[in-house]
GROMACS .gro file of C-alpha atoms in nm:
model
  119
    1UNK     CA    1   0.428  -1.576   0.179
    2UNK     CA    2   0.459  -1.302   0.495
    3UNK     CA    3   0.462  -0.953   0.472
    4UNK     CA    4   0.599  -0.752   0.661
    5UNK     CA    5   0.529  -0.338   0.707
    6UNK     CA    6   0.684  -0.026   0.805
    7UNK     CA    7   0.700   0.305   0.807
    8UNK     CA    8   0.409   0.449   0.999
    9UNK     CA    9   0.458   0.721   1.229
   10UNK     CA   10   0.302   1.067   1.348
   11UNK     CA   11   0.388   1.364   1.167
   12UNK     CA   12   0.213   1.690   1.073
   13UNK     CA   13  -0.020   1.821   0.766
   14UNK     CA   14   0.173   1.845   0.497
   15UNK     CA   15   0.435   1.597   0.599
   16UNK     CA   16   0.582   1.332   0.414
   17UNK     CA   17   0.596   0.905   0.500
   18UNK     CA   18   0.766   0.650   0.371
   19UNK     CA   19   0.553   0.281   0.401
   20UNK     CA   20   0.812  -0.007   0.291
   21UNK     CA   21   0.665  -0.353   0.255
   22UNK     CA   22   0.905  -0.669   0.214
   23UNK     CA   23   0.816  -0.982   0.139
   24UNK     CA   24   0.939  -1.298   0.276
   25UNK     CA   25   0.909  -1.714   0.184
   26UNK     CA   26   0.785  -1.794  -0.182
   27UNK     CA   27   0.826  -1.443  -0.326
   28UNK     CA   28   0.884  -1.556  -0.663
   29UNK     CA   29   0.514  -1.684  -0.618
   30UNK     CA   30   0.404  -1.290  -0.629
   31UNK     CA   31   0.223  -1.094  -0.879
   32UNK     CA   32   0.047  -0.794  -0.784
   33UNK     CA   33   0.157  -0.591  -0.495
   34UNK     CA   34  -0.019  -0.286  -0.323
   35UNK     CA   35  -0.087  -0.067  -0.040
   36UNK     CA   36  -0.479  -0.042   0.137
   37UNK     CA   37  -0.578   0.163   0.457
   38UNK     CA   38  -0.851   0.113   0.705
   39UNK     CA   39  -0.989   0.397   0.958
   40UNK     CA   40  -1.156   0.252   1.246
   41UNK     CA   41  -1.461   0.455   1.085
   42UNK     CA   42  -1.471   0.384   0.762
   43UNK     CA   43  -1.461   0.064   0.548
   44UNK     CA   44  -1.095  -0.044   0.400
   45UNK     CA   45  -1.020   0.132   0.057
   46UNK     CA   46  -0.695   0.031  -0.184
   47UNK     CA   47  -0.420   0.283  -0.192
   48UNK     CA   48  -0.247   0.206  -0.458
   49UNK     CA   49  -0.132  -0.124  -0.664
   50UNK     CA   50   0.141  -0.246  -0.861
   51UNK     CA   51   0.153  -0.514  -1.087
   52UNK     CA   52   0.485  -0.713  -1.168
   53UNK     CA   53   0.520  -0.512  -1.454
   54UNK     CA   54   0.541  -0.194  -1.243
   55UNK     CA   55   0.145  -0.036  -1.422
   56UNK     CA   56   0.038   0.135  -1.127
   57UNK     CA   57  -0.303   0.238  -1.019
   58UNK     CA   58  -0.403   0.507  -0.715
   59UNK     CA   59  -0.713   0.597  -0.537
   60UNK     CA   60  -0.837   0.930  -0.611
   61UNK     CA   61  -0.725   1.055  -0.273
   62UNK     CA   62  -0.417   0.962  -0.333
   63UNK     CA   63  -0.322   1.110  -0.716
   64UNK     CA   64  -0.081   1.302  -0.747
   65UNK     CA   65   0.014   1.324  -0.382
   66UNK     CA   66   0.159   0.956  -0.337
   67UNK     CA   67   0.344   0.679  -0.538
   68UNK     CA   68   0.394   0.314  -0.520
   69UNK     CA   69   0.735   0.162  -0.617
   70UNK     CA   70   0.827  -0.184  -0.583
   71UNK     CA   71   1.176  -0.362  -0.603
   72UNK     CA   72   1.119  -0.709  -0.791
   73UNK     CA   73   1.401  -0.929  -0.690
   74UNK     CA   74   1.295  -0.879  -0.346
   75UNK     CA   75   0.951  -0.825  -0.430
   76UNK     CA   76   0.973  -0.496  -0.133
   77UNK     CA   77   0.717  -0.205  -0.241
   78UNK     CA   78   0.760   0.122  -0.112
   79UNK     CA   79   0.478   0.364  -0.093
   80UNK     CA   80   0.581   0.751  -0.066
   81UNK     CA   81   0.323   1.000   0.093
   82UNK     CA   82   0.338   1.326   0.050
   83UNK     CA   83   0.154   1.627   0.127
   84UNK     CA   84  -0.034   1.459   0.430
   85UNK     CA   85  -0.365   1.555   0.564
   86UNK     CA   86  -0.496   1.440   0.869
   87UNK     CA   87  -0.808   1.251   0.671
   88UNK     CA   88  -0.491   1.008   0.559
   89UNK     CA   89  -0.479   0.902   0.935
   90UNK     CA   90  -0.536   0.509   0.912
   91UNK     CA   91  -0.390   0.161   0.907
   92UNK     CA   92  -0.224   0.083   0.576
   93UNK     CA   93  -0.196  -0.275   0.525
   94UNK     CA   94   0.046  -0.422   0.272
   95UNK     CA   95  -0.127  -0.698   0.029
   96UNK     CA   96   0.047  -0.930  -0.261
   97UNK     CA   97  -0.097  -1.212  -0.501
   98UNK     CA   98  -0.017  -1.471  -0.728
   99UNK     CA   99  -0.227  -1.263  -1.006
  100UNK     CA  100  -0.145  -0.944  -1.184
  101UNK     CA  101  -0.515  -0.885  -1.192
  102UNK     CA  102  -0.477  -0.759  -0.862
  103UNK     CA  103  -0.901  -0.674  -0.841
  104UNK     CA  104  -0.992  -1.018  -0.866
  105UNK     CA  105  -0.808  -1.091  -0.574
  106UNK     CA  106  -0.478  -1.054  -0.295
  107UNK     CA  107  -0.365  -1.401  -0.164
  108UNK     CA  108  -0.217  -1.259   0.138
  109UNK     CA  109  -0.166  -0.951   0.358
  110UNK     CA  110   0.010  -0.783   0.615
  111UNK     CA  111   0.014  -0.683   0.936
  112UNK     CA  112  -0.079  -0.268   0.961
  113UNK     CA  113   0.161   0.020   1.004
  114UNK     CA  114  -0.011   0.305   1.198
  115UNK     CA  115  -0.043   0.669   1.035
  116UNK     CA  116  -0.122   0.983   1.161
  117UNK     CA  117  -0.162   1.304   1.061
  118UNK     CA  118  -0.173   1.621   1.332
  119UNK     CA  119  -0.365   1.874   1.215
   0.00000   0.00000   0.00000
């Protein structure tokens, strides 16, 4: 499985971005999908996850601002980010797993897409 993330860029504080991650290869094996992010000065952290049945989970910092969604036939996952803050600046990574219990681990990683929020 290969994961291709896109949609990052430069945005001003309060702006919005929509990240997308498209899976290819053995996509029938994919269950949970999610987004993580990493700032060079911080550890990698979970942003949002979504199971194959659409159950979502968000980090506290994303509640009310971020929305994760997916298109199951294509196993494409999106992350709509609104009201962006400078502290949201990070490289965002897409993940996919063969298990809906994503907290037990992920099987596939995508390359990152950089999000920069200017103050």
